[in-house]
């Protein structure tokens, strides 16, 4: 009986510690500001798959001329993807269809982009989309920006 309670106590402590570390990591990512919730789907085929597969929920952060993207459910301190502003080309936007509506946040808008020849999709709120497009268009003089 004592052993079972000890094991249960250790399991509960590890779960609480894991959740604390998730929260602390997100807090550290958001500390420098310029962050927003953003789901990402990398290397998407020309015809979008509306089954909801391939989406990863994350947090994006503006870092100068780069957008760094962190997976939410990860302990990694480094971003999973880094997108250079000069290499991002916006190909279009659409609303979630089919099972995507269940896989993404309720108010999400999907932005279809090309980054160094790789097709990707970013799903974010309408407000975050406005900020993202303003960030793209605010490139320093001399840089080309491709916004559809």
Short mmCIF file of N, CA, C and O in Angstrom, two decimals:
data_model
loop_
_atom_site.label_atom_id
_atom_site.label_comp_id
_atom_site.label_asym_id
_atom_site.label_seq_id
_atom_site.Cartn_x
_atom_site.Cartn_y
_atom_site.Cartn_z
N UNK A 1 0.82 -1.21 0.00
CA UNK A 1 0.00 0.00 0.00
C UNK A 1 0.86 1.26 0.00
O UNK A 1 0.58 2.19 -0.75
N UNK A 2 1.89 1.26 0.83
CA UNK A 2 2.77 2.42 0.90
C UNK A 2 3.53 2.59 -0.41
O UNK A 2 3.70 3.71 -0.90
N UNK A 3 3.96 1.47 -0.99
CA UNK A 3 4.67 1.52 -2.26
C UNK A 3 3.78 2.09 -3.37
O UNK A 3 4.21 2.91 -4.17
N UNK A 4 2.52 1.67 -3.40
CA UNK A 4 1.59 2.15 -4.42
C UNK A 4 1.36 3.66 -4.26
O UNK A 4 1.32 4.39 -5.26
N UNK A 5 1.20 4.14 -3.04
CA UNK A 5 1.03 5.58 -2.82
C UNK A 5 2.28 6.35 -3.19
O UNK A 5 2.19 7.46 -3.75
N UNK A 6 3.44 5.80 -2.91
CA UNK A 6 4.69 6.45 -3.26
C UNK A 6 4.83 6.56 -4.78
O UNK A 6 5.18 7.62 -5.31
N UNK A 7 4.52 5.47 -5.49
CA UNK A 7 4.60 5.48 -6.95
C UNK A 7 3.60 6.47 -7.53
O UNK A 7 3.92 7.25 -8.43
N UNK A 8 2.39 6.49 -7.02
CA UNK A 8 1.37 7.45 -7.49
C UNK A 8 1.82 8.89 -7.22
O UNK A 8 1.64 9.77 -8.08
N UNK A 9 2.39 9.12 -6.08
CA UNK A 9 2.89 10.46 -5.74
C UNK A 9 4.00 10.90 -6.68
O UNK A 9 4.03 12.05 -7.12
N UNK A 10 4.89 9.99 -7.02
CA UNK A 10 5.98 10.30 -7.93
C UNK A 10 5.44 10.59 -9.33
O UNK A 10 5.86 11.54 -9.99
N UNK A 11 4.47 9.79 -9.79
CA UNK A 11 3.87 10.00 -11.11
C UNK A 11 3.17 11.36 -11.16
O UNK A 11 3.34 12.12 -12.13
N UNK A 12 2.40 11.69 -10.15
CA UNK A 12 1.72 12.99 -10.11
C UNK A 12 2.74 14.12 -10.09
O UNK A 12 2.58 15.13 -10.81
N UNK A 13 3.81 13.99 -9.31
CA UNK A 13 4.85 15.02 -9.26
C UNK A 13 5.52 15.19 -10.61
O UNK A 13 5.79 16.33 -11.04
N UNK A 14 5.77 14.10 -11.34
CA UNK A 14 6.39 14.20 -12.65
C UNK A 14 5.46 14.86 -13.67
O UNK A 14 5.91 15.65 -14.51
N UNK A 15 4.18 14.55 -13.60
CA UNK A 15 3.20 15.19 -14.50
C UNK A 15 3.14 16.68 -14.22
O UNK A 15 3.16 17.51 -15.15
N UNK A 16 3.08 17.07 -12.96
CA UNK A 16 3.03 18.49 -12.60
C UNK A 16 4.32 19.19 -13.04
O UNK A 16 4.28 20.30 -13.59
N UNK A 17 5.45 18.54 -12.85
CA UNK A 17 6.73 19.11 -13.28
C UNK A 17 6.77 19.29 -14.79
O UNK A 17 7.21 20.32 -15.30
N UNK A 18 6.28 18.29 -15.53
CA UNK A 18 6.24 18.39 -16.99
C UNK A 18 5.38 19.54 -17.46
O UNK A 18 5.75 20.28 -18.37
N UNK A 19 4.21 19.70 -16.85
CA UNK A 19 3.32 20.81 -17.21
C UNK A 19 3.95 22.16 -16.85
O UNK A 19 3.82 23.14 -17.60
N UNK A 20 4.63 22.20 -15.73
CA UNK A 20 5.32 23.43 -15.33
C UNK A 20 6.39 23.81 -16.35
O UNK A 20 6.52 24.97 -16.73
N UNK A 21 7.15 22.82 -16.80
CA UNK A 21 8.21 23.09 -17.78
C UNK A 21 7.61 23.57 -19.10
O UNK A 21 8.14 24.48 -19.74
N UNK A 22 6.48 22.96 -19.55
CA UNK A 22 5.79 23.44 -20.76
C UNK A 22 5.42 24.91 -20.60
O UNK A 22 5.65 25.73 -21.49
N UNK A 23 4.81 25.25 -19.47
CA UNK A 23 4.39 26.63 -19.22
C UNK A 23 5.58 27.58 -19.15
O UNK A 23 5.53 28.69 -19.69
N UNK A 24 6.65 27.15 -18.49
CA UNK A 24 7.84 27.99 -18.37
C UNK A 24 8.48 28.23 -19.73
O UNK A 24 8.87 29.35 -20.06
N UNK A 25 8.55 27.20 -20.56
CA UNK A 25 9.12 27.33 -21.90
C UNK A 25 8.32 28.32 -22.73
O UNK A 25 8.86 29.19 -23.40
N UNK A 26 6.99 28.20 -22.69
CA UNK A 26 6.15 29.12 -23.46
C UNK A 26 6.32 30.55 -22.95
O UNK A 26 6.38 31.49 -23.73
N UNK A 27 6.42 30.70 -21.66
CA UNK A 27 6.62 32.03 -21.07
C UNK A 27 7.94 32.65 -21.54
O UNK A 27 8.01 33.83 -21.85
N UNK A 28 8.99 31.83 -21.59
CA UNK A 28 10.29 32.31 -22.04
C UNK A 28 10.26 32.68 -23.52
O UNK A 28 10.89 33.65 -23.95
N UNK A 29 9.53 31.92 -24.33
CA UNK A 29 9.41 32.24 -25.75
C UNK A 29 8.67 33.56 -25.92
O UNK A 29 9.06 34.40 -26.73
N UNK A 30 7.63 33.78 -25.15
CA UNK A 30 6.81 34.98 -25.28
C UNK A 30 7.41 36.20 -24.58
O UNK A 30 6.95 37.31 -24.78
N UNK A 31 8.45 35.99 -23.80
CA UNK A 31 9.03 37.07 -23.00
C UNK A 31 9.49 38.25 -23.85
O UNK A 31 9.31 39.40 -23.49
N UNK A 32 10.09 37.97 -25.00
CA UNK A 32 10.61 39.06 -25.82
C UNK A 32 9.54 39.74 -26.67
O UNK A 32 9.83 40.67 -27.40
N UNK A 33 8.30 39.27 -26.59
CA UNK A 33 7.20 39.91 -27.30
C UNK A 33 7.13 39.50 -28.76
O UNK A 33 7.96 38.73 -29.26
N UNK A 34 6.13 40.00 -29.46
CA UNK A 34 5.97 39.71 -30.88
C UNK A 34 5.62 38.27 -31.17
O UNK A 34 6.07 37.72 -32.17
N UNK A 35 4.79 37.64 -30.32
CA UNK A 35 4.42 36.24 -30.53
C UNK A 35 2.93 36.12 -30.82
O UNK A 35 2.14 36.99 -30.45
N UNK A 36 2.57 35.03 -31.49
CA UNK A 36 1.17 34.74 -31.75
C UNK A 36 1.01 33.24 -31.96
O UNK A 36 1.95 32.55 -32.35
N UNK A 37 -0.19 32.73 -31.67
CA UNK A 37 -0.49 31.32 -31.88
C UNK A 37 -0.58 31.07 -33.38
O UNK A 37 -1.24 31.82 -34.10
N UNK A 38 0.09 30.02 -33.83
CA UNK A 38 0.16 29.76 -35.26
C UNK A 38 0.39 28.28 -35.51
O UNK A 38 1.38 27.72 -35.05
N UNK A 39 -0.53 27.64 -36.20
CA UNK A 39 -0.34 26.25 -36.61
C UNK A 39 0.40 26.23 -37.94
O UNK A 39 0.24 27.14 -38.75
N UNK A 40 1.20 25.19 -38.15
CA UNK A 40 2.03 25.10 -39.34
C UNK A 40 1.89 23.73 -39.98
O UNK A 40 1.82 22.72 -39.29
N UNK A 41 1.84 23.73 -41.30
CA UNK A 41 1.89 22.49 -42.06
C UNK A 41 2.97 22.68 -43.12
O UNK A 41 2.88 23.58 -43.94
N UNK A 42 4.00 21.84 -43.08
CA UNK A 42 5.20 21.99 -43.89
C UNK A 42 5.16 21.06 -45.10
O UNK A 42 4.68 19.94 -45.00
N UNK A 43 5.69 21.50 -46.21
CA UNK A 43 5.82 20.71 -47.43
C UNK A 43 4.47 20.18 -47.89
O UNK A 43 4.24 18.98 -48.02
N UNK A 44 3.56 21.10 -48.16
CA UNK A 44 2.18 20.79 -48.52
C UNK A 44 2.09 20.57 -50.03
O UNK A 44 2.69 21.32 -50.81
N UNK A 45 1.33 19.56 -50.49
CA UNK A 45 1.15 19.38 -51.93
C UNK A 45 0.31 20.52 -52.53
O UNK A 45 -0.35 21.26 -51.82
N UNK A 46 0.35 20.63 -53.85
CA UNK A 46 -0.40 21.69 -54.54
C UNK A 46 -1.88 21.69 -54.19
O UNK A 46 -2.47 22.72 -53.94
N UNK A 47 -2.48 20.51 -54.18
CA UNK A 47 -3.90 20.39 -53.84
C UNK A 47 -4.00 20.18 -52.33
O UNK A 47 -3.51 19.18 -51.81
N UNK A 48 -4.57 21.12 -51.59
CA UNK A 48 -4.59 21.02 -50.13
C UNK A 48 -5.35 19.79 -49.63
O UNK A 48 -6.38 19.42 -50.18
N UNK A 49 -4.80 19.18 -48.61
CA UNK A 49 -5.43 18.03 -47.95
C UNK A 49 -6.27 18.57 -46.80
O UNK A 49 -5.75 19.16 -45.87
N UNK A 50 -7.58 18.39 -46.88
CA UNK A 50 -8.48 18.94 -45.85
C UNK A 50 -8.81 17.91 -44.77
O UNK A 50 -9.75 18.11 -44.02
N UNK A 51 -8.03 16.84 -44.67
CA UNK A 51 -8.29 15.83 -43.65
C UNK A 51 -7.84 16.28 -42.27
O UNK A 51 -8.17 15.63 -41.28
N UNK A 52 -7.09 17.35 -42.18
CA UNK A 52 -6.62 17.83 -40.89
C UNK A 52 -5.28 17.24 -40.50
O UNK A 52 -4.73 17.58 -39.45
N UNK A 53 -4.71 16.37 -41.32
CA UNK A 53 -3.43 15.74 -41.00
C UNK A 53 -2.28 16.68 -41.33
O UNK A 53 -2.35 17.46 -42.27
N UNK A 54 -1.23 16.57 -40.56
CA UNK A 54 -0.02 17.34 -40.83
C UNK A 54 0.09 18.66 -40.11
O UNK A 54 1.15 19.29 -40.14
N UNK A 55 -0.96 19.11 -39.47
CA UNK A 55 -0.91 20.38 -38.75
C UNK A 55 -0.22 20.21 -37.41
O UNK A 55 -0.47 19.26 -36.69
N UNK A 56 0.66 21.16 -37.08
CA UNK A 56 1.32 21.20 -35.78
C UNK A 56 1.00 22.53 -35.12
O UNK A 56 1.19 23.59 -35.73
N UNK A 57 0.52 22.46 -33.91
CA UNK A 57 0.17 23.68 -33.17
C UNK A 57 1.44 24.28 -32.59
O UNK A 57 2.29 23.57 -32.05
N UNK A 58 1.58 25.59 -32.72
CA UNK A 58 2.79 26.23 -32.22
C UNK A 58 2.62 27.69 -31.91
O UNK A 58 1.52 28.25 -31.97
N UNK A 59 3.74 28.30 -31.61
CA UNK A 59 3.83 29.73 -31.32
C UNK A 59 4.88 30.31 -32.25
O UNK A 59 5.99 29.78 -32.34
N UNK A 60 4.53 31.38 -32.95
CA UNK A 60 5.48 32.05 -33.84
C UNK A 60 5.92 33.35 -33.17
O UNK A 60 5.17 33.98 -32.43
N UNK A 61 7.18 33.70 -33.44
CA UNK A 61 7.74 34.92 -32.84
C UNK A 61 8.52 35.68 -33.91
O UNK A 61 9.31 35.11 -34.65
N UNK A 62 8.27 36.99 -33.97
CA UNK A 62 9.03 37.85 -34.86
C UNK A 62 10.39 38.11 -34.23
O UNK A 62 10.49 38.50 -33.07
N UNK A 63 11.46 37.90 -35.01
CA UNK A 63 12.83 38.14 -34.55
C UNK A 63 13.57 38.89 -35.66
O UNK A 63 14.25 38.27 -36.48
N UNK A 64 13.40 40.19 -35.72
CA UNK A 64 14.04 40.98 -36.77
C UNK A 64 13.44 40.63 -38.13
O UNK A 64 12.25 40.78 -38.35
N UNK A 65 14.28 40.12 -39.02
CA UNK A 65 13.84 39.74 -40.36
C UNK A 65 13.51 38.26 -40.45
O UNK A 65 13.48 37.70 -41.54
N UNK A 66 13.30 37.63 -39.31
CA UNK A 66 12.97 36.21 -39.30
C UNK A 66 11.71 35.97 -38.48
O UNK A 66 11.42 36.70 -37.54
N UNK A 67 11.01 34.92 -38.85
CA UNK A 67 9.88 34.44 -38.06
C UNK A 67 10.30 33.07 -37.53
O UNK A 67 10.59 32.17 -38.32
N UNK A 68 10.40 32.96 -36.23
CA UNK A 68 10.77 31.67 -35.64
C UNK A 68 9.51 31.00 -35.14
O UNK A 68 8.64 31.64 -34.55
N UNK A 69 9.41 29.69 -35.39
CA UNK A 69 8.21 28.94 -35.02
C UNK A 69 8.59 27.81 -34.08
O UNK A 69 9.49 27.01 -34.37
N UNK A 70 7.91 27.75 -32.95
CA UNK A 70 8.16 26.75 -31.91
C UNK A 70 6.94 25.85 -31.77
O UNK A 70 5.81 26.35 -31.73
N UNK A 71 7.15 24.56 -31.69
CA UNK A 71 6.05 23.64 -31.39
C UNK A 71 5.63 23.86 -29.94
O UNK A 71 6.47 24.05 -29.07
N UNK A 72 4.34 23.81 -29.68
CA UNK A 72 3.86 24.00 -28.32
C UNK A 72 4.18 22.77 -27.47
O UNK A 72 4.68 22.89 -26.36
N UNK A 73 3.94 21.59 -28.01
CA UNK A 73 4.14 20.37 -27.24
C UNK A 73 5.53 19.81 -27.47
O UNK A 73 5.72 18.74 -28.05
N UNK A 74 6.53 20.56 -27.01
CA UNK A 74 7.92 20.18 -27.13
C UNK A 74 8.69 20.80 -25.98
O UNK A 74 8.30 21.84 -25.46
N UNK A 75 9.78 20.17 -25.62
CA UNK A 75 10.65 20.74 -24.59
C UNK A 75 11.86 21.44 -25.22
O UNK A 75 12.68 22.00 -24.52
N UNK A 76 11.97 21.40 -26.54
CA UNK A 76 13.13 21.97 -27.23
C UNK A 76 13.20 23.48 -27.02
O UNK A 76 12.21 24.18 -27.22
N UNK A 77 14.37 24.00 -26.65
CA UNK A 77 14.51 25.44 -26.45
C UNK A 77 14.66 26.21 -27.76
O UNK A 77 14.48 27.42 -27.79
N UNK A 78 14.98 25.52 -28.84
CA UNK A 78 15.19 26.16 -30.13
C UNK A 78 13.95 26.05 -31.00
O UNK A 78 13.18 25.11 -30.86
N UNK A 79 13.80 27.00 -31.94
CA UNK A 79 12.63 26.92 -32.83
C UNK A 79 12.72 25.72 -33.76
O UNK A 79 13.81 25.29 -34.15
N UNK A 80 11.58 25.20 -34.12
CA UNK A 80 11.50 24.07 -35.06
C UNK A 80 11.72 24.55 -36.49
O UNK A 80 12.33 23.86 -37.30
N UNK A 81 11.21 25.73 -36.82
CA UNK A 81 11.37 26.32 -38.15
C UNK A 81 11.76 27.78 -38.03
O UNK A 81 11.30 28.48 -37.12
N UNK A 82 12.57 28.25 -38.96
CA UNK A 82 12.95 29.65 -39.05
C UNK A 82 12.66 30.10 -40.48
O UNK A 82 13.19 29.51 -41.43
N UNK A 83 11.81 31.10 -40.62
CA UNK A 83 11.43 31.61 -41.93
C UNK A 83 12.02 33.01 -42.11
O UNK A 83 11.75 33.90 -41.31
N UNK A 84 12.81 33.18 -43.17
CA UNK A 84 13.40 34.48 -43.48
C UNK A 84 12.36 35.34 -44.20
O UNK A 84 11.72 34.88 -45.14
N UNK A 85 12.22 36.58 -43.79
CA UNK A 85 11.20 37.46 -44.37
C UNK A 85 11.39 37.61 -45.88
O UNK A 85 10.42 37.56 -46.63
N UNK A 86 12.62 37.76 -46.34
CA UNK A 86 12.88 37.97 -47.76
C UNK A 86 12.56 36.73 -48.60
O UNK A 86 12.39 36.84 -49.81
N UNK A 87 12.46 35.56 -47.96
CA UNK A 87 12.22 34.31 -48.69
C UNK A 87 10.77 33.85 -48.64
O UNK A 87 10.44 32.84 -49.24
N UNK A 88 9.93 34.58 -47.94
CA UNK A 88 8.52 34.18 -47.81
C UNK A 88 7.73 34.81 -48.96
O UNK A 88 7.78 36.02 -49.18
N UNK A 89 7.01 33.97 -49.67
CA UNK A 89 6.13 34.44 -50.74
C UNK A 89 4.72 33.96 -50.43
O UNK A 89 4.49 32.76 -50.26
N UNK A 90 3.78 34.87 -50.31
CA UNK A 90 2.40 34.53 -50.01
C UNK A 90 1.69 34.19 -51.32
O UNK A 90 1.65 34.99 -52.23
N UNK A 91 1.14 32.96 -51.39
CA UNK A 91 0.47 32.50 -52.60
C UNK A 91 -1.05 32.63 -52.52
O UNK A 91 -1.73 32.56 -53.53
N UNK A 92 -1.58 32.77 -51.32
CA UNK A 92 -3.03 32.90 -51.18
C UNK A 92 -3.48 32.63 -49.76
O UNK A 92 -2.67 32.36 -48.87
N UNK A 93 -4.77 32.70 -49.58
CA UNK A 93 -5.36 32.40 -48.27
C UNK A 93 -6.67 31.68 -48.49
O UNK A 93 -7.30 31.79 -49.53
N UNK A 94 -7.06 30.94 -47.46
CA UNK A 94 -8.32 30.20 -47.53
C UNK A 94 -8.81 29.94 -46.10
O UNK A 94 -8.07 30.10 -45.14
N UNK A 95 -10.04 29.52 -46.00
CA UNK A 95 -10.61 29.13 -44.71
C UNK A 95 -10.46 27.62 -44.54
O UNK A 95 -10.40 26.89 -45.53
N UNK A 96 -10.41 27.14 -43.31
CA UNK A 96 -10.32 25.69 -43.09
C UNK A 96 -11.53 24.97 -43.67
O UNK A 96 -12.65 25.49 -43.62
N UNK A 97 -11.28 23.79 -44.22
CA UNK A 97 -12.35 22.99 -44.81
C UNK A 97 -12.34 21.60 -44.19
O UNK A 97 -11.30 21.11 -43.77
N UNK A 98 -13.49 20.96 -44.19
CA UNK A 98 -13.57 19.57 -43.73
C UNK A 98 -13.08 19.40 -42.31
O UNK A 98 -13.43 20.16 -41.41
N UNK A 99 -12.23 18.40 -42.11
CA UNK A 99 -11.73 18.08 -40.77
C UNK A 99 -10.69 19.07 -40.28
O UNK A 99 -10.32 19.04 -39.10
N UNK A 100 -10.20 19.94 -41.16
CA UNK A 100 -9.27 20.99 -40.72
C UNK A 100 -9.92 21.88 -39.67
O UNK A 100 -9.23 22.39 -38.80
N UNK A 101 -11.22 22.06 -39.78
CA UNK A 101 -11.92 22.92 -38.81
C UNK A 101 -11.78 22.38 -37.40
O UNK A 101 -11.78 23.14 -36.44
N UNK A 102 -11.64 21.06 -37.27
CA UNK A 102 -11.46 20.45 -35.95
C UNK A 102 -10.01 20.48 -35.50
O UNK A 102 -9.72 20.52 -34.31
N UNK A 103 -9.08 20.47 -36.45
CA UNK A 103 -7.65 20.42 -36.13
C UNK A 103 -7.07 21.79 -35.79
O UNK A 103 -6.03 21.88 -35.16
N UNK A 104 -7.75 22.86 -36.20
CA UNK A 104 -7.22 24.21 -36.02
C UNK A 104 -8.08 25.00 -35.04
O UNK A 104 -9.19 24.59 -34.70
N UNK A 105 -7.55 26.13 -34.61
CA UNK A 105 -8.32 27.00 -33.72
C UNK A 105 -9.56 27.49 -34.45
O UNK A 105 -9.59 27.59 -35.68
N UNK A 106 -10.59 27.84 -33.71
CA UNK A 106 -11.90 28.14 -34.30
C UNK A 106 -11.91 29.33 -35.25
O UNK A 106 -12.67 29.34 -36.21
N UNK A 107 -11.09 30.33 -35.01
CA UNK A 107 -11.13 31.53 -35.86
C UNK A 107 -9.97 31.58 -36.86
O UNK A 107 -9.60 32.64 -37.34
N UNK A 108 -9.41 30.44 -37.19
CA UNK A 108 -8.20 30.39 -38.01
C UNK A 108 -8.46 30.72 -39.48
O UNK A 108 -9.49 30.38 -40.04
N UNK A 109 -7.48 31.39 -40.06
CA UNK A 109 -7.41 31.64 -41.49
C UNK A 109 -6.10 30.99 -41.95
O UNK A 109 -5.08 31.11 -41.29
N UNK A 110 -6.14 30.29 -43.07
CA UNK A 110 -4.96 29.58 -43.55
C UNK A 110 -4.29 30.42 -44.63
O UNK A 110 -4.92 30.81 -45.61
N UNK A 111 -3.01 30.67 -44.43
CA UNK A 111 -2.21 31.43 -45.38
C UNK A 111 -1.29 30.45 -46.10
O UNK A 111 -0.53 29.72 -45.46
N UNK A 112 -1.37 30.41 -47.42
CA UNK A 112 -0.54 29.51 -48.23
C UNK A 112 0.70 30.28 -48.64
O UNK A 112 0.61 31.37 -49.22
N UNK A 113 1.88 29.74 -48.33
CA UNK A 113 3.14 30.43 -48.58
C UNK A 113 4.15 29.52 -49.26
O UNK A 113 4.03 28.29 -49.21
N UNK A 114 5.14 30.14 -49.86
CA UNK A 114 6.32 29.45 -50.36
C UNK A 114 7.51 30.03 -49.62
O UNK A 114 7.62 31.25 -49.46
N UNK A 115 8.40 29.15 -49.15
CA UNK A 115 9.61 29.60 -48.47
C UNK A 115 10.78 28.80 -49.03
O UNK A 115 10.88 27.60 -48.80
N UNK A 116 11.61 29.45 -49.80
CA UNK A 116 12.77 28.83 -50.43
C UNK A 116 12.37 27.56 -51.19
O UNK A 116 12.99 26.51 -51.06
N UNK A 117 11.29 27.66 -51.95
CA UNK A 117 10.84 26.55 -52.77
C UNK A 117 9.97 25.53 -52.07
O UNK A 117 9.46 24.61 -52.69
N UNK A 118 9.77 25.66 -50.77
CA UNK A 118 8.93 24.73 -50.01
C UNK A 118 7.57 25.35 -49.79
O UNK A 118 7.46 26.48 -49.30
N UNK A 119 6.54 24.62 -50.13
CA UNK A 119 5.17 25.09 -49.94
C UNK A 119 4.75 24.77 -48.50
O UNK A 119 4.93 23.65 -48.03
N UNK A 120 4.21 25.77 -47.81
CA UNK A 120 3.77 25.58 -46.43
C UNK A 120 2.49 26.35 -46.20
O UNK A 120 2.13 27.22 -46.98
N UNK A 121 1.81 25.99 -45.12
CA UNK A 121 0.58 26.68 -44.73
C UNK A 121 0.69 27.11 -43.28
O UNK A 121 1.17 26.34 -42.44
N UNK A 122 0.28 28.32 -43.02
CA UNK A 122 0.24 28.87 -41.67
C UNK A 122 -1.22 29.16 -41.33
O UNK A 122 -1.91 29.80 -42.12
N UNK A 123 -1.67 28.68 -40.19
CA UNK A 123 -3.04 28.95 -39.75
C UNK A 123 -2.98 29.84 -38.51
O UNK A 123 -2.32 29.50 -37.53
N UNK A 124 -3.65 30.98 -38.59
CA UNK A 124 -3.61 31.94 -37.50
C UNK A 124 -4.92 32.71 -37.45
O UNK A 124 -5.73 32.62 -38.37
N UNK A 125 -5.10 33.48 -36.40
CA UNK A 125 -6.31 34.29 -36.27
C UNK A 125 -6.25 35.44 -37.28
O UNK A 125 -5.20 35.76 -37.83
N UNK A 126 -7.39 36.05 -37.49
CA UNK A 126 -7.47 37.19 -38.42
C UNK A 126 -6.57 38.33 -37.97
O UNK A 126 -5.90 38.98 -38.79
N UNK A 127 -6.53 38.61 -36.66
CA UNK A 127 -5.66 39.67 -36.13
C UNK A 127 -4.19 39.35 -36.36
O UNK A 127 -3.40 40.22 -36.74
N UNK A 128 -3.80 38.09 -36.10
CA UNK A 128 -2.42 37.69 -36.31
C UNK A 128 -2.06 37.76 -37.79
O UNK A 128 -0.93 38.13 -38.15
N UNK A 129 -3.00 37.44 -38.65
CA UNK A 129 -2.78 37.52 -40.10
C UNK A 129 -2.51 38.96 -40.52
O UNK A 129 -1.59 39.22 -41.30
N UNK A 130 -3.27 39.88 -39.99
CA UNK A 130 -3.06 41.29 -40.31
C UNK A 130 -1.66 41.73 -39.89
O UNK A 130 -0.94 42.39 -40.64
N UNK A 131 -1.25 41.34 -38.68
CA UNK A 131 0.09 41.67 -38.20
C UNK A 131 1.18 41.02 -39.03
O UNK A 131 2.21 41.63 -39.33
N UNK A 132 0.97 39.75 -39.43
CA UNK A 132 1.96 39.03 -40.23
C UNK A 132 2.14 39.69 -41.59
O UNK A 132 3.27 39.90 -42.05
N UNK A 133 1.04 40.04 -42.25
CA UNK A 133 1.14 40.70 -43.56
C UNK A 133 1.78 42.08 -43.44
O UNK A 133 2.56 42.48 -44.31
N UNK A 134 1.49 42.80 -42.36
CA UNK A 134 2.13 44.11 -42.15
C UNK A 134 3.63 43.93 -41.92
O UNK A 134 4.44 44.72 -42.44
N UNK A 135 4.03 42.88 -41.19
CA UNK A 135 5.44 42.59 -40.96
C UNK A 135 6.14 42.26 -42.28
O UNK A 135 7.25 42.73 -42.54
N UNK A 136 5.47 41.48 -43.14
CA UNK A 136 6.06 41.15 -44.44
C UNK A 136 6.26 42.41 -45.29
O UNK A 136 7.30 42.58 -45.92
N UNK A 137 5.26 43.28 -45.31
CA UNK A 137 5.33 44.47 -46.14
C UNK A 137 6.26 45.54 -45.58
O UNK A 137 6.66 46.45 -46.29
N UNK A 138 6.62 45.43 -44.31
CA UNK A 138 7.48 46.42 -43.66
C UNK A 138 8.96 46.07 -43.83
O UNK A 138 9.80 46.52 -43.05
N UNK A 139 9.29 45.31 -44.84
CA UNK A 139 10.68 44.93 -45.09
C UNK A 139 11.51 46.19 -45.37
O UNK A 139 10.99 47.16 -45.92
N UNK A 140 12.78 46.15 -45.00
CA UNK A 140 13.65 47.32 -45.28
C UNK A 140 13.70 47.62 -46.78
O UNK A 140 13.50 46.75 -47.60
N UNK A 141 13.99 48.87 -47.13
CA UNK A 141 14.09 49.25 -48.53
C UNK A 141 15.10 48.36 -49.27
O UNK A 141 16.14 48.02 -48.73
N UNK A 142 14.75 48.01 -50.50
CA UNK A 142 15.64 47.19 -51.30
C UNK A 142 15.34 45.72 -51.28
O UNK A 142 15.80 44.97 -52.12
N UNK A 143 14.54 45.26 -50.31
CA UNK A 143 14.16 43.85 -50.25
C UNK A 143 12.84 43.69 -50.99
O UNK A 143 11.93 44.49 -50.83
N UNK A 144 12.75 42.64 -51.77
CA UNK A 144 11.49 42.36 -52.45
C UNK A 144 10.59 41.58 -51.53
O UNK A 144 11.04 40.72 -50.77
N UNK A 145 9.31 41.89 -51.57
CA UNK A 145 8.32 41.18 -50.77
C UNK A 145 7.22 40.73 -51.71
O UNK A 145 6.70 41.53 -52.49
N UNK A 146 6.83 39.47 -51.63
CA UNK A 146 5.81 38.91 -52.50
C UNK A 146 4.56 38.61 -51.68
O UNK A 146 4.51 37.60 -51.02
N UNK A 147 3.61 39.51 -51.71
CA UNK A 147 2.36 39.32 -51.00
C UNK A 147 1.24 39.30 -52.04
O UNK A 147 1.08 40.29 -52.77
N UNK A 148 0.52 38.20 -52.09
CA UNK A 148 -0.58 38.08 -53.08
C UNK A 148 -1.80 38.81 -52.61
O UNK A 148 -2.09 38.95 -51.47
#
